[in-house]
Amino acid sequence: MHLLRTQPGGFVPDDGIAHLAQTPGEIVVLCSGDSHLALLAEATRSLDEDYPSLRLANPMQLQNHASVDLYVEEVLSQARVVFISLHGGQGYWRYGTERLAELGARGLTLIAVPGCDRPDPELMALGTVAPDLAERLWRYLRQGGLGNARDFLHCLAAECLGAPYTYQPPRELPRVAVYQPEGLGLDGWRQHWRPDWPTAALLFYRTHLQSANTAFVDVFCQQVAAEGLNPLPIAVASLKEPACLEEVERLLDETSAALILNTTGFAQSSPERPNLTPFRRPVPVLQAICAQDNRERWLENPQGLGARDLAMHIALPELDGRIITRPISFKGLAWRCERSQSDVVNYQADGERMAFVARQARNWIELARRPAADKRIALILANYPTRDGRIGNGVGLDTPAAALGVLQALQTAGYPVANLPDSGTALIERLLGGVTNDSALRDLRPALQSLALQDYQALFAGLPLSLQQAVTERWGGPETDPMHRRGRLMVAGVRFGLTFVGIQPARGYDVDPAAVYHDPALVPPHGYLAFYFWLREAYGAQAVVHLGKHGNLEWLPGKGVGLSAECWPDAILGPLPNVYPFIVNDPGEGAQAKRRTQAVIIDHLMPPLTRAESYGPLRDLERLADEYYDASLLDLRRATELRGEILQLVRETALDRELGLVITDDPDSWLPQLDAYLCDLKESQIRDGLHVFGESPTGQLRRDTLVALLRIPRGDAQGGNASLLRALAKDLQLEFDPLAADLGEPWQGARPACLAALSAEPWRTLGDTRERLELLALALVAAMVDAEPLPLALVELPATRPVLEHLVTQVAPALDGCGPAEIGGLLAALDGRFVPAGPSGAPSRGRLDVLPTGRNFFSVDVRNLPSMTAWRLGWQSANLLLERHLQEEGDHLRQLGLSVWGTATMRTGGDDIAQAMALLGVRPVWQTGSARVEDFEILPLSLLDRPRVDVTLRISGFFRDAFGGLVRLFDAAVQAVAALDEPDDLNPLAAQVRRERAALEAAGTTADLARRQAGWRIFGAQPGAYGAGVQGAVEERQWQDRSELATAYLNWGGYAYGAEDEGTAARDDFSRRLGRLQAVLQNQDNREHDLLDSNDYYQFQGGMLAAAETLSGQRRASYFGDHAQADLPKIRTLKEELGRVVRSRAANPKWIAGMKRHGYKGAFEMAATVDYLFGFGATTELVEDHQYRQLADAYLLDADTRDFVERHNPEALRDMTERLLEAQQRGLWQQPGDYREALEQLLMDMDEA
């Protein structure tokens, strides 16, 4: 056996090159906390002249190997004593601690202590002094204060260098203290308080108090008081310490605090051990951000805050349910300590941002203090595309019914709601009685509310000048806006009593083709601004409810996180409370709303889930196949007739084209493939209707959903976490895996009577066995939750019984609790109360911990990605992809394009990045004893046994904002692999980088830029912008041929990202990358949605394929990664997946029947499906004529369905008809035959009606 050597990658999570320009000193003190350094620098003022030479530095400034090595050479190697206090353990400065250990082994006196209050034995073991000395020095710093700082320096010199200094033991300071500059404590504050003002507690780290770094606290208190609130500043060592938390709780209770403004970082809880209500008082907790960056860098950085701030002050605080606000202070230079050759930094207040957060606090407190009858609440319905048939976007949500349900709940709670319609469809009809975003009928409808032009202009003048100029340059004056009418700007919506339901305005109007292709940062027009100005100022909303995933406000241009006054979401919404019902399986886009529009998420359930089952010609084919196999054994003549019937039906349904069947005289060569496909379609998971906010599924919907939740394994897959189907197969001794089997294979196992009794259909294949297990599972679930008769005694089911017990005690109650919890969470938020935090994810992918919904969901610790679980899946999926490509293309895959989204990364823990790393031939390295990724290692070619793959990533805007660490990790891996000396055919990345680098240098590019440019493999939208650019062209019908869609994709995505690039314009480089691709890939991690549920799929994968094929002039392979079951990933072609989705869901009468329960929104979903299929046809040219026919037959030419759509959403009927005719006109639907006349007639009938 040979050990295969891997190479360490040398990656650091927050890369930065620094030269501290210090001369050697006898004593060097390294602290990762600037407050400690500031305190020690202050203490040096009292040191005598004979004190040993001293240097102070923050090791976090030395974040790459080169800068560490330089500091070691210039300073540390000549020191006699080095003390290091490091927050987060060795993993935060791994290479630096390794170099220190080397120095310690050569005689350096080394003391290593943690930068927090928790012992770190691994770190402290690096030291070379007695443990009691290290403990004492650690305590000096942890207790803080100027006296302790002086004694720290005296003790260090006396004990380590024998200098003649005396010192006192560390003096204990309170772990929690009310801060008052005059030292009067709580009583002192009370003397200044107004008795009629509510109290806002302001929590900040005790270290600020210990180091006299409290100027920013003073300013914040002043801003809070200016909003009519009594400030209560509390210094706290750590909210994780029970004693500290208890004292904070006592102070909150004693002062009846109405709200908490928290400036401390991290979280009290963790994803593994969530504490859903961290404080006893049910009051909102606003996270006010004390940024690690300086203000100038923040202003210049289009991303806003850096990776450390994102983790410490945003992602982790979300675990506690805190409302994310704005940066209120930044680190800045306070003074230069010449004695220690260090710059002393402190937190410096940003008065404007503090005022914003203080007003936000006031608004949340006002929600709690104002009676419900006096509150004005606005519900906002998204509307894109901006047509009347598509009002109320909300993924998985019956948005109109949800709006009505919310209004009814508000009315019951005493809010001023009146004159409610009797259905969601009727609510939409009321909205359509006034102006909307649809330009066709806007001028014929009344404006039920509007804003006077002069009032608008006054509010517009209050915007930052840069924003005013941007709007005027792009859109002209407000008089030219389509929403302007006779001196007023119209606002789309209707009031039910004093409660408003509005249609969110469009991002733009009459957008010319140049803007579609070239303007990813389109600024909102005057009508958009007027809508929110009216809400805030004229209507006087106390809160807004953006109903359903997702609107467009959180995607407007501006910083990704840590917004400034010049970011559009900040300027438009202001500090208004924003409550956002959002589907629980989309943490990424929900996090976008939390971080950019201060949203409190009220997560809601996904739609009910069910099996697709068979229908129509698919069921006929299944029956014919069963008859054929029976006849082939008994009646060859009948078998021949049946073969003919099967062939005829296969060709009529175009299944031969869809499956690429090679039809021969021997059915055994192609019928098993057909058989397996039919079984696969039948067992596909689809949605049965939509979720109604505030309602849990009941009856059959409940039973089917419960089976779906138990179908795949969860957690450790043991006991109650086992797959229900696998447990049943085990108990019945079937000896096969129902989740992994080839369903078309003949069944040769046992046929237990309990399964045989469930169906009279033939039992021939593994698929037939799987179907019977599904029926048994459904019967058992019904028996357990609905008290129906048990089909089988539980004593006979030892593996299944724990799963069913888990169902009864945990899963069913959690599912049933979703509806009440959703309404409860919404009302709590609008009452100004704390909404408990909760995890997010796809329940049917094993994340049952996200139930019940109704919580303010959080996502993941970004430092732990990719997770070990994600790596296992990514490695397995990568190998499946490589095997399939080799099998079908006859050569190894060497050039791949992969779309990577932030929300999927949050759901999965980084499946996509793990897969990309596996393809590249590198593996993450996790910190010992931790889940944190600290590096990567390069896997040798001998282990891979295939070429490395040159992977180009097209990342989403949210991924860019949320996962800067993963961008740098993958970029570091790319650069390391590109530097390897390996054969060109086995390392195509290195070969291509060498060629491009040489060509660039020959053309006059500097060596450093050529190195960077040749290595660019991560591309995305320009900083501050989002999307892929294709949807606008498709929706506005502003394209002539596929190459124009490719142009839009390239223009929007042509910005390079990496360790040294934060959105460098690189369109030509992006084009070169895509032109060399052999294949494109996109993964999907759950089956609670599909490719035809969102425009994002055709924009990203379709756009990439269009670009790759346009640039190369050749067809390229396109793959779909099915990661819905983490232990069983599958790779299909994109064409195969489109066929599966159309047959299993889009054209399935079962899905259509579910949509018919939802009136207007059900018809909306059909229209959206047609749009997205068309989008794939336009971008990929993979949609076949028969798929257009299937949707035309199902939605428009079926009389019952057409009548349903026409009754509930006539504009959706028009949209679908026009879109399918457009597909014909553009040659996407190549041979429509009689369908053209039928659709044209339908359109004429609508025009005449």
Coordinates of N, CA and C in Angstrom, one line a residue, residues 369-480:
R369 N -46.1 50.3 21.0 CA -46.8 51.2 21.8 C -48.2 51.7 21.2
R370 N -48.3 51.7 19.9 CA -49.5 52.2 19.3 C -50.5 51.1 19.3
P371 N -51.8 51.5 19.6 CA -52.9 50.5 19.6 C -53.1 50.0 18.1
A372 N -53.5 48.7 18.0 CA -53.7 48.2 16.7 C -54.7 49.0 15.9
A373 N -55.7 49.5 16.5 CA -56.7 50.3 15.7 C -56.1 51.6 15.1
D374 N -55.0 52.0 15.6 CA -54.4 53.3 15.1 C -53.2 53.0 14.1
K375 N -52.9 51.7 13.9 CA -51.8 51.4 13.0 C -52.2 51.4 11.5
R376 N -51.3 51.8 10.7 CA -51.4 51.7 9.3 C -50.4 50.8 8.8
I377 N -50.9 49.7 8.2 CA -50.0 48.6 7.7 C -50.2 48.5 6.2
A378 N -49.1 48.4 5.5 CA -49.2 48.2 4.0 C -48.7 46.8 3.6
L379 N -49.5 46.1 2.9 CA -49.1 44.8 2.3 C -48.7 45.1 0.8
I380 N -47.5 44.6 0.5 CA -47.0 44.8 -0.9 C -46.9 43.5 -1.6
L381 N -47.5 43.5 -2.8 CA -47.5 42.3 -3.7 C -46.5 42.6 -4.8
A382 N -45.6 41.7 -5.0 CA -44.6 41.8 -6.2 C -45.3 41.6 -7.5
N383 N -44.8 42.1 -8.5 CA -45.4 42.0 -9.9 C -44.4 42.0 -11.0
Y384 N -43.9 40.8 -11.3 CA -43.0 40.7 -12.4 C -43.2 39.3 -13.1
P385 N -43.3 39.3 -14.4 CA -43.3 40.5 -15.3 C -44.4 41.4 -15.0
T386 N -44.3 42.7 -15.4 CA -45.3 43.7 -15.0 C -46.5 43.6 -15.8
R387 N -47.2 42.5 -15.8 CA -48.4 42.3 -16.5 C -49.5 42.0 -15.5
D388 N -50.8 42.2 -15.9 CA -51.9 42.1 -14.9 C -52.1 40.6 -14.6
G389 N -51.7 39.7 -15.4 CA -51.8 38.3 -15.0 C -50.8 37.8 -14.1
R390 N -49.9 38.6 -13.7 CA -48.8 38.1 -12.8 C -48.6 39.0 -11.6
I391 N -49.7 39.4 -11.0 CA -49.6 40.2 -9.7 C -49.6 39.2 -8.6
G392 N -48.6 39.4 -7.6 CA -48.6 38.6 -6.5 C -47.6 37.4 -6.6
N393 N -46.4 37.7 -7.1 CA -45.3 36.7 -7.1 C -45.1 36.3 -5.7
G394 N -44.9 35.0 -5.5 CA -44.6 34.5 -4.2 C -44.4 33.0 -4.4
V395 N -43.1 32.6 -4.5 CA -42.8 31.2 -4.8 C -43.5 30.2 -3.8
G396 N -44.2 29.3 -4.4 CA -44.9 28.3 -3.6 C -46.1 28.8 -2.8
L397 N -46.5 30.1 -3.0 CA -47.5 30.7 -2.2 C -48.7 31.2 -3.0
D398 N -49.9 30.9 -2.5 CA -51.0 31.5 -3.1 C -51.1 32.9 -2.5
T399 N -50.4 33.8 -3.2 CA -50.2 35.2 -2.6 C -51.5 35.9 -2.4
P400 N -52.4 35.9 -3.4 CA -53.7 36.7 -3.1 C -54.5 36.1 -1.9
A401 N -54.5 34.7 -1.8 CA -55.2 34.1 -0.7 C -54.4 34.5 0.6
A402 N -53.1 34.5 0.5 CA -52.3 34.8 1.7 C -52.6 36.3 2.2
A403 N -52.7 37.2 1.2 CA -53.0 38.6 1.5 C -54.3 38.7 2.2
L404 N -55.3 38.0 1.7 CA -56.6 38.0 2.3 C -56.6 37.4 3.7
G405 N -55.8 36.3 3.9 CA -55.7 35.7 5.2 C -55.1 36.6 6.2
V406 N -54.0 37.3 5.7 CA -53.4 38.3 6.6 C -54.3 39.4 7.0
L407 N -55.1 39.9 6.0 CA -56.0 41.0 6.3 C -57.1 40.5 7.3
Q408 N -57.5 39.3 7.1 CA -58.5 38.8 8.1 C -57.9 38.7 9.5
A409 N -56.7 38.2 9.6 CA -56.1 38.1 10.9 C -55.9 39.5 11.5
L410 N -55.5 40.5 10.7 CA -55.4 41.8 11.2 C -56.7 42.4 11.7
Q411 N -57.7 42.1 10.9 CA -59.1 42.6 11.3 C -59.5 42.0 12.7
T412 N -59.2 40.7 12.8 CA -59.6 40.0 14.1 C -58.8 40.6 15.2
A413 N -57.5 41.0 14.9 CA -56.6 41.6 16.0 C -56.9 43.0 16.3
G414 N -57.9 43.6 15.6 CA -58.3 45.0 15.9 C -57.7 46.1 15.0
Y415 N -57.0 45.7 13.9 CA -56.4 46.6 13.0 C -57.6 47.3 12.2
P416 N -57.3 48.4 11.6 CA -58.4 49.1 10.9 C -58.6 48.5 9.5
V417 N -59.2 47.4 9.4 CA -59.5 46.7 8.1 C -61.0 46.6 7.9
A418 N -61.4 46.8 6.7 CA -62.8 46.8 6.4 C -63.0 46.4 4.9
N419 N -64.3 46.0 4.6 CA -64.7 45.8 3.2 C -63.8 44.7 2.5
L420 N -63.6 43.6 3.2 CA -62.7 42.6 2.6 C -63.5 41.8 1.5
P421 N -62.8 41.4 0.5 CA -63.4 40.5 -0.5 C -63.5 39.1 0.0
D422 N -64.2 38.3 -0.7 CA -64.4 36.9 -0.2 C -63.5 35.9 -0.7
S423 N -62.5 36.3 -1.6 CA -61.5 35.3 -2.1 C -60.3 36.1 -2.6
G424 N -59.2 35.3 -2.7 CA -58.0 35.9 -3.3 C -58.2 36.5 -4.7
T425 N -58.9 35.7 -5.5 CA -59.2 36.2 -6.8 C -60.0 37.5 -6.8
A426 N -60.9 37.6 -5.9 CA -61.7 38.9 -5.8 C -60.8 40.0 -5.3
L427 N -59.8 39.7 -4.5 CA -58.9 40.8 -4.0 C -58.1 41.3 -5.2
I428 N -57.7 40.4 -6.1 CA -57.0 40.8 -7.3 C -57.9 41.7 -8.2
E429 N -59.1 41.3 -8.3 CA -60.1 42.1 -9.1 C -60.2 43.5 -8.6
R430 N -60.2 43.6 -7.3 CA -60.2 45.0 -6.7 C -59.0 45.8 -7.1
L431 N -57.9 45.1 -7.0 CA -56.6 45.8 -7.4 C -56.7 46.2 -8.9
L432 N -57.2 45.4 -9.7 CA -57.3 45.7 -11.1 C -58.3 46.8 -11.4
G433 N -59.1 47.2 -10.4 CA -60.0 48.3 -10.6 C -59.3 49.6 -10.6
G434 N -58.0 49.7 -10.3 CA -57.2 50.9 -10.3 C -56.0 50.7 -11.2
V435 N -55.1 51.7 -11.2 CA -53.9 51.6 -12.1 C -53.1 50.5 -11.6
T436 N -52.3 49.9 -12.5 CA -51.4 48.8 -12.2 C -50.1 49.2 -13.0
N437 N -49.2 48.2 -13.0 CA -47.9 48.4 -13.7 C -48.1 48.1 -15.2
D438 N -49.2 47.5 -15.6 CA -49.4 47.1 -17.0 C -49.8 48.3 -17.8
S439 N -48.9 48.6 -18.8 CA -49.1 49.8 -19.5 C -50.3 49.8 -20.4
A440 N -50.8 48.6 -20.8 CA -51.8 48.5 -21.8 C -53.1 49.2 -21.4
L441 N -53.4 49.1 -20.1 CA -54.7 49.7 -19.6 C -54.5 50.8 -18.6
R442 N -53.3 51.2 -18.3 CA -53.1 52.1 -17.2 C -53.9 53.4 -17.4
D443 N -53.9 53.9 -18.6 CA -54.5 55.2 -18.8 C -56.0 55.2 -18.7
L444 N -56.6 54.0 -18.7 CA -58.1 53.8 -18.7 C -58.6 53.6 -17.2
R445 N -57.7 53.5 -16.3 CA -58.1 53.2 -14.9 C -57.9 54.3 -14.0
P446 N -58.7 54.4 -12.9 CA -58.5 55.5 -12.0 C -57.3 55.2 -11.0
A447 N -56.8 56.3 -10.5 CA -55.7 56.2 -9.5 C -56.4 56.4 -8.1
L448 N -56.4 55.4 -7.4 CA -57.1 55.4 -6.1 C -56.3 56.1 -5.0
Q449 N -55.0 56.4 -5.2 CA -54.2 57.2 -4.4 C -53.0 57.7 -5.2
S450 N -52.5 58.8 -4.8 CA -51.4 59.5 -5.6 C -50.7 60.4 -4.7
L451 N -49.5 60.9 -5.2 CA -48.7 61.8 -4.5 C -48.5 63.1 -5.4
A452 N -48.8 64.2 -4.8 CA -48.7 65.5 -5.6 C -47.3 65.7 -6.0
L453 N -47.1 66.2 -7.2 CA -45.8 66.3 -7.8 C -44.9 67.2 -6.9
Q454 N -45.4 68.3 -6.4 CA -44.6 69.1 -5.6 C -44.1 68.4 -4.3
D455 N -45.0 67.6 -3.7 CA -44.6 66.8 -2.5 C -43.5 65.8 -2.9
Y456 N -43.7 65.2 -4.1 CA -42.7 64.2 -4.5 C -41.4 64.9 -4.7
Q457 N -41.4 66.1 -5.3 CA -40.1 66.8 -5.6 C -39.4 67.2 -4.3
A458 N -40.2 67.5 -3.3 CA -39.6 67.9 -2.0 C -38.9 66.6 -1.4
L459 N -39.6 65.5 -1.5 CA -39.0 64.3 -0.9 C -37.8 63.8 -1.7
F460 N -37.9 64.0 -3.1 CA -36.8 63.6 -3.9 C -35.6 64.4 -3.6
A461 N -35.8 65.7 -3.3 CA -34.7 66.6 -3.0 C -34.0 66.2 -1.7
G462 N -34.6 65.3 -0.9 CA -34.0 64.9 0.3 C -33.1 63.7 0.1
L463 N -33.1 63.1 -1.1 CA -32.2 62.0 -1.4 C -30.8 62.5 -1.5
P464 N -29.8 61.6 -1.3 CA -28.4 62.0 -1.6 C -28.3 62.5 -3.0
L465 N -27.5 63.6 -3.2 CA -27.4 64.2 -4.6 C -27.0 63.2 -5.6
S466 N -26.1 62.2 -5.3 CA -25.7 61.2 -6.3 C -26.9 60.4 -6.8
L467 N -27.8 60.1 -5.9 CA -29.0 59.3 -6.3 C -29.9 60.2 -7.2
Q468 N -30.1 61.4 -6.8 CA -31.0 62.3 -7.6 C -30.4 62.4 -9.0
Q469 N -29.1 62.6 -9.1 CA -28.5 62.8 -10.5 C -28.7 61.5 -11.3
A470 N -28.5 60.3 -10.6 CA -28.6 59.1 -11.4 C -30.0 58.9 -11.9
V471 N -31.1 59.2 -11.2 CA -32.4 59.1 -11.6 C -32.7 60.0 -12.8
T472 N -32.3 61.3 -12.6 CA -32.6 62.3 -13.6 C -31.8 62.0 -14.9
E473 N -30.6 61.5 -14.8 CA -29.8 61.2 -16.0 C -30.5 60.0 -16.8
R474 N -31.0 59.0 -16.0 CA -31.5 57.8 -16.7 C -33.0 58.0 -17.1
W475 N -33.8 58.8 -16.3 CA -35.2 58.8 -16.6 C -35.8 60.2 -16.9
G476 N -35.0 61.2 -16.7 CA -35.5 62.5 -17.0 C -36.3 63.0 -15.7
G477 N -37.1 64.0 -15.9 CA -37.9 64.5 -14.8 C -39.1 63.6 -14.5
P478 N -39.8 63.8 -13.4 CA -40.9 63.0 -13.0 C -42.1 63.2 -13.9
E479 N -42.2 64.3 -14.6 CA -43.4 64.5 -15.5 C -43.4 63.5 -16.6
T480 N -42.2 62.9 -16.9 CA -42.2 62.0 -18.1 C -42.5 60.6 -17.6

